[in-house]
Amino acid sequence: MSFLDILRTAFFALRGNWMRSALTSLGVIIGIAAVIVMVSIGQGTQAEIDKMVSGLGSQRLDIGSAGGMGAGGARMAQGSRWSLSEGDVEAIRAEVPSVQYVAGSLRGGTQVVFAENNASTQWQGVQADWFAINDWQVAKGQGFDAGDYGGGAKPVILGETVRKALFGDDEDGIGQTVRLGRVPFTVVGVLGSKGQGGFGQDQDDIVVVPLEAARRRLSSAQGMPPGAVQSIAVGVDDPRNLASAQAEIEGLLRQRHKIEPGADDDFAVRNISQIVATRTATTNLMSKLLGAVAGICLIIGGIGIMNIMLVSVTERIKEIGLRMAVGAGPRDVRRQFLAEAMLISLIGGVIGIGIGVVGALLVGKFGNLPVELNARVVLLAAAFSISTGLFFGYYPARKASLLDPIEALRAQ
């Protein structure tokens, strides 16, 4: 028998009991659809992590004060929340060779007002390297001059969200005077838009001012020492140097802060790459779990195909004997039943791919989950469909081909 003859015979055999064939393919349909939806969610989640990495920077360290509470919940000394200073920034710049950028910063919340428009936002008081570390570009206007960091000037750079809230879609606001709280600042630039961050926050909802201007004009903290900063951001020249740079910075700060051996640090160094690695490992585990669920669905569908094909062999023993009696060999019988199993699997696979693609799109639109659907996912599902029919259809086909023609013809 030719390949087309085998397919035609398999099609007519399945059509003769179409309801049973449809129910048999249901398991494959569910399994393939599950593979597409689950893998798409896994890839979408990984893409979100990659976006978060690009937003946070894969070559940076963040240093903050240890806070007002020490180990075991004991209250730390007065002013410990201001344990970092501009002197620490300059020491890190001078004494840690692998550090490429370093910047201290202050931050807080404020109301920004222009004419009758206002917006509630976050301000950042920064040093010059802050822009390079955080990959911020000034899209309109200009950045701060070297003299702006001296303390007397009051320039401000707006994030895109704040600019739209104050000036609408058509005006950039360059040269206008806005109030941060009660303090007037002059708009000198607008940051390029970054959109939503890896943690879901609006990165453009921000205004940036020089560090000294923030300290003198905006910070309402009581008892802040001269030159204090809330955090220090560090950019390393190579991701491979993150661990060594972190160790050098911790040792340097312990020395500068005169921390005795065995005593708790009054600062904390956060390695962004470690956080990202932890989240990536969690996502990979979740992707494997989702893949396992989809795989179980496919196995159940394949067992259904095997079960129905075994029933079909039992019901058609006399037909098999008749085919062998008129010249069909074991190979022809095996190919016919294998073709029937693969046809069930392929039909179920095509329907499952359609349902899976639609399901993935609906999950992405209404389920508030990151979904990344591409051709590789569809090809993977198609390969699973073919493999399921081939694997689970082989045993019934082989069983049919090993029947004795004479015994088969005697069957009732």
XYZ file of C-alpha atoms in Angstrom:
412
model
C 0.000 0.000 0.000
C 1.187 3.503 -0.829
C 1.378 6.261 1.762
C -1.773 7.913 0.359
C -3.645 4.594 0.468
C -2.679 4.168 4.125
C -3.874 7.687 4.990
C -7.128 7.191 3.092
C -7.796 3.886 4.842
C -6.966 5.416 8.255
C -9.272 8.375 7.589
C -12.232 6.182 6.634
C -11.614 3.948 9.675
C -11.716 6.981 12.006
C -14.714 8.508 10.256
C -16.671 5.295 10.777
C -16.656 6.029 14.527
C -16.119 9.785 14.534
C -17.521 10.445 18.006
C -15.039 8.080 19.639
C -12.200 9.569 17.566
C -13.172 13.105 18.617
C -13.279 12.186 22.294
C -9.934 10.415 21.960
C -8.308 13.492 20.434
C -9.677 15.663 23.271
C -6.803 14.705 25.554
C -4.273 15.750 22.912
C -6.159 19.006 22.303
C -6.016 19.901 25.993
C -2.369 18.867 26.280
C -1.170 20.857 23.259
C -3.174 23.924 24.293
C -1.685 23.639 27.797
C 1.854 23.402 26.372
C 1.404 26.592 24.332
C -0.195 28.605 27.153
C 2.234 27.426 29.851
C 5.391 27.876 27.761
C 4.205 31.308 26.579
C 3.678 32.421 30.176
C 7.108 31.082 31.157
C 8.828 32.903 28.287
C 6.887 36.082 29.008
C 7.950 35.986 32.638
C 11.575 35.496 31.633
C 11.298 38.470 29.261
C 10.011 40.573 32.163
C 13.048 39.561 34.217
C 15.347 40.541 31.342
C 13.565 43.891 31.221
C 14.063 44.284 34.960
C 17.781 43.484 34.597
C 18.203 46.118 31.896
C 16.367 48.643 34.064
C 18.304 47.938 37.249
C 21.660 47.371 35.630
C 23.647 44.137 35.730
C 26.864 45.875 36.835
C 25.749 47.831 39.887
C 25.745 47.721 43.650
C 23.409 49.705 45.899
C 24.529 50.754 49.359
C 22.098 51.971 51.996
C 22.122 52.686 55.701
C 21.317 49.694 57.862
C 18.291 51.547 59.301
C 17.137 52.432 62.767
C 17.019 48.848 64.047
C 19.952 46.599 64.742
C 20.217 42.849 65.030
C 17.552 41.244 67.169
C 15.352 44.350 67.022
C 17.539 46.504 69.315
C 17.386 50.220 68.640
C 20.583 51.503 67.028
C 22.318 54.724 67.918
C 20.778 58.093 67.077
C 21.617 59.127 63.509
C 22.469 55.592 62.312
C 20.037 56.014 59.428
C 22.472 58.657 58.125
C 25.549 56.470 58.334
C 26.606 57.183 54.720
C 28.177 60.392 53.489
C 29.675 62.099 50.461
C 33.073 61.272 51.989
C 32.218 57.576 51.564
C 31.341 58.250 47.920
C 34.720 59.865 47.243
C 36.576 57.136 49.147
C 34.920 54.419 47.047
C 35.748 56.337 43.869
C 39.403 56.712 44.875
C 40.167 53.356 46.494
C 38.180 50.666 44.641
C 39.804 50.235 41.206
C 36.948 48.319 39.568
C 34.401 51.069 40.290
C 33.554 52.996 37.137
C 30.760 55.215 38.479
C 29.636 56.126 41.992
C 26.972 58.570 43.147
C 25.294 59.430 46.430
C 21.608 60.392 46.505
C 18.722 61.594 48.639
C 15.072 61.002 47.846
C 11.618 61.902 49.023
C 8.065 62.670 47.990
C 6.711 66.065 47.012
C 3.970 67.946 45.196
C 5.120 69.563 41.941
C 3.114 72.618 40.884
C 2.996 74.695 37.708
C 0.194 77.258 37.351
C -3.038 75.370 38.039
C -1.500 71.949 37.336
C 0.135 69.768 39.959
C 1.406 66.230 40.394
C 2.444 64.116 43.359
C 5.790 62.512 42.593
C 9.178 61.388 43.911
C 12.248 63.624 43.868
C 15.828 62.433 43.656
C 18.788 64.533 44.745
C 21.757 63.132 42.840
C 25.410 63.450 41.966
C 26.666 63.492 38.382
C 27.315 59.726 37.949
C 23.726 58.861 38.936
C 22.551 59.319 35.341
C 25.114 56.887 33.905
C 24.531 54.258 36.604
C 20.757 54.292 36.078
C 21.013 54.675 32.279
C 19.005 57.905 32.200
C 19.269 60.112 29.128
C 18.135 63.729 28.886
C 15.813 63.758 25.864
C 15.013 67.499 25.829
C 16.926 70.458 27.166
C 20.181 69.736 28.961
C 21.568 67.999 32.003
C 23.063 69.670 35.048
C 26.268 71.693 34.647
C 29.208 71.123 36.977
C 28.302 74.352 38.779
C 24.747 73.125 39.446
C 26.076 70.562 41.922
C 27.644 73.276 44.051
C 24.494 74.061 46.012
C 23.305 77.554 45.024
C 21.467 76.701 41.792
C 17.979 75.210 41.748
C 17.582 73.413 38.396
C 15.273 70.423 37.947
C 14.953 67.714 35.308
C 11.463 66.256 34.911
C 10.427 62.710 34.153
C 8.066 62.295 31.202
C 5.031 61.484 33.370
C 5.515 64.622 35.455
C 6.110 66.760 32.351
C 2.812 65.635 30.817
C 0.938 66.275 34.065
C 2.284 69.841 34.306
C 2.583 70.967 30.680
C 0.430 68.614 28.598
C 1.478 66.817 25.421
C 2.743 69.772 23.389
C 5.005 71.787 25.720
C 8.325 70.578 27.139
C 8.429 73.158 29.945
C 12.117 74.033 29.422
C 12.872 77.328 31.136
C 9.655 77.380 33.157
C 9.619 77.703 36.931
C 7.883 74.949 38.914
C 7.479 74.540 42.646
C 8.636 71.435 44.479
C 6.655 71.814 47.653
C 7.140 75.528 48.312
C 10.544 75.883 46.644
C 10.811 77.249 43.072
C 13.024 75.326 40.631
C 13.816 76.031 36.972
C 13.181 73.245 34.458
C 16.360 72.624 32.449
C 15.598 69.236 30.905
C 13.251 66.299 30.425
C 14.340 62.682 30.859
C 13.831 60.164 28.085
C 10.875 57.880 28.747
C 11.528 54.432 30.240
C 7.945 53.306 30.851
C 7.051 50.601 33.324
C 9.859 49.059 35.354
C 10.524 45.412 36.139
C 8.531 45.688 39.385
C 5.551 47.389 37.714
C 6.386 50.962 38.810
C 6.210 54.007 36.526
C 9.882 54.915 36.078
C 8.983 58.260 34.488
C 7.170 59.514 37.595
C 10.234 61.315 38.954
C 11.973 64.686 39.195
C 15.749 65.018 39.586
C 17.656 67.849 41.293
C 21.322 68.264 42.297
C 22.203 66.588 45.580
C 23.130 69.735 47.503
C 19.989 71.545 46.381
C 17.920 68.593 47.584
C 19.701 68.568 50.925
C 19.221 72.297 51.534
C 15.804 72.867 49.955
C 13.796 69.656 49.968
C 14.939 67.285 52.708
C 12.817 67.617 55.809
C 14.845 65.110 57.819
C 15.765 66.232 61.311
C 19.313 65.885 62.549
C 20.826 64.991 59.181
C 24.610 65.392 59.460
C 26.415 67.636 56.940
C 27.231 65.768 53.734
C 24.979 62.804 54.572
C 23.351 60.701 51.831
C 20.648 58.072 52.034
C 22.130 55.699 49.487
C 25.124 55.211 47.219
C 24.880 53.636 43.772
C 28.000 52.020 42.323
C 28.651 51.026 38.713
C 31.355 48.378 38.201
C 33.437 48.177 35.011
C 32.746 44.438 34.510
C 29.981 42.174 35.898
C 32.649 39.633 36.833
C 34.095 42.163 39.293
C 30.860 42.632 41.259
C 31.732 40.202 44.041
C 35.271 41.522 44.541
C 34.069 45.142 44.382
C 31.406 44.391 46.981
C 33.993 42.862 49.335
C 36.357 45.817 48.887
C 33.578 48.360 49.485
C 32.363 46.578 52.611
C 35.901 46.482 54.000
C 36.484 50.142 53.151
C 33.235 51.305 54.765
C 33.843 49.251 57.925
C 37.255 50.894 58.185
C 35.908 54.420 57.584
C 33.007 53.938 60.028
C 35.341 52.437 62.649
C 33.280 49.262 63.053
C 34.949 46.757 65.379
C 35.430 43.133 64.260
C 32.285 41.129 64.963
C 30.084 44.236 65.276
C 27.101 44.791 62.986
C 27.548 46.960 59.928
C 25.754 50.301 59.905
C 25.262 49.927 56.134
C 23.965 47.276 53.731
C 25.306 46.468 50.254
C 22.800 45.062 47.789
C 24.077 43.174 44.762
C 21.486 43.537 42.002
C 22.802 40.483 40.147
C 22.140 38.273 43.189
C 18.548 39.484 43.399
C 18.051 38.909 39.682
C 19.670 35.454 39.894
C 17.301 34.483 42.711
C 14.285 35.677 40.767
C 15.516 33.929 37.614
C 15.931 30.646 39.507
C 12.399 31.005 40.884
C 11.028 31.686 37.416
C 12.878 28.713 35.932
C 11.422 26.489 38.635
C 7.949 27.822 37.906
C 8.459 27.275 34.158
C 9.481 23.670 34.793
C 6.415 23.190 36.966
C 4.164 24.608 34.253
C 5.879 22.410 31.662
C 5.368 19.356 33.877
C 1.635 20.107 34.143
C 1.404 20.441 30.349
C 3.416 17.233 29.910
C 1.053 15.321 32.203
C -1.871 16.522 30.071
C -0.125 15.188 26.956
C 0.648 11.840 28.590
C -3.004 11.466 29.582
C -4.015 12.247 26.008
C -1.492 9.717 24.671
C -2.752 7.008 27.030
C -6.255 7.708 25.737
C -5.035 7.175 22.169
C -3.331 3.899 23.122
C -6.419 2.690 24.944
C -8.776 3.403 22.045
C -6.379 1.880 19.501
C -6.142 -1.306 21.562
C -9.944 -1.451 21.651
C -9.985 -0.876 17.904
C -7.544 -3.747 17.333
C -9.745 -6.050 19.434
C -12.885 -5.029 17.526
C -11.258 -5.445 14.095
C -9.453 -8.763 14.515
C -11.465 -10.385 11.752
C -10.787 -7.440 9.415
C -7.053 -7.743 10.135
C -7.137 -11.458 9.370
C -8.975 -10.819 6.096
C -6.390 -8.217 5.030
C -3.563 -10.604 5.781
C -5.327 -13.400 3.918
C -5.514 -11.343 0.696
C -1.841 -10.415 0.797
C -1.261 -7.651 3.385
C 1.873 -8.187 5.431
C 2.511 -7.393 9.096
C 4.244 -4.187 8.014
C 1.145 -2.976 6.129
C -1.099 -3.659 9.139
C 1.310 -1.948 11.496
C 1.527 1.124 9.255
C -2.250 1.337 8.946
C -2.911 1.357 12.695
C 0.044 3.647 13.336
C -1.363 6.050 10.733
C -4.725 6.039 12.512
C -3.086 6.893 15.851
C -0.995 9.674 14.331
C -4.005 11.066 12.448
C -5.942 11.335 15.726
C -2.950 13.034 17.332
C -2.388 15.433 14.405
C -6.021 16.509 14.219
C -6.029 17.050 17.976
C -2.717 18.897 17.695
C -3.991 21.320 15.050
C -7.105 22.109 17.085
C -5.021 22.337 20.278
C -2.590 24.785 18.637
C -5.477 27.029 17.636
C -7.005 26.919 21.121
C -3.584 27.404 22.756
C -2.730 30.483 20.659
C -6.109 32.073 21.376
C -5.841 31.101 25.055
C -2.349 32.615 25.387
C -3.532 35.878 23.810
C -6.534 36.018 26.141
C -4.372 35.330 29.199
C -2.030 38.132 28.161
C -4.897 40.552 27.610
C -7.196 39.783 30.532
C -5.089 37.745 32.960
C -2.524 40.439 33.835
C 0.270 37.931 33.163
C 3.321 38.409 30.911
C 2.912 36.252 27.782
C 5.390 35.873 24.926
C 4.005 33.878 22.006
C 6.316 33.028 19.110
C 6.723 30.503 16.305
C 9.053 28.290 18.360
C 6.277 27.612 20.863
C 3.908 26.549 18.064
C 6.566 24.336 16.452
C 7.298 22.765 19.840
C 3.609 21.983 20.285
C 3.411 20.461 16.784
C 6.443 18.278 17.516
C 4.842 17.103 20.774
C 1.660 16.231 18.883
C 3.473 14.099 16.302
C 5.593 12.408 18.979
C 2.520 11.568 21.052
C 0.799 9.780 18.176
C 3.964 7.924 17.194
C 4.888 6.841 20.732
C 1.485 5.795 22.029
C 0.246 4.368 18.727
C 3.177 2.027 18.134
C 2.248 -0.691 20.656
C -1.353 -1.215 19.406
C -0.091 -1.171 15.792
C 2.584 -3.761 16.594
C 0.051 -5.921 18.418
C -2.221 -5.866 15.373
C 0.649 -6.787 13.023
C 1.589 -9.865 15.109
C -1.859 -11.464 14.892
C -2.033 -14.898 13.255
C -4.176 -14.601 10.078
C -5.916 -17.953 10.590
C -6.725 -17.277 14.248
C -7.881 -13.762 13.330
C -10.319 -15.116 10.704
C -11.772 -17.522 13.237
C -12.501 -14.692 15.679
C -16.174 -13.877 16.276
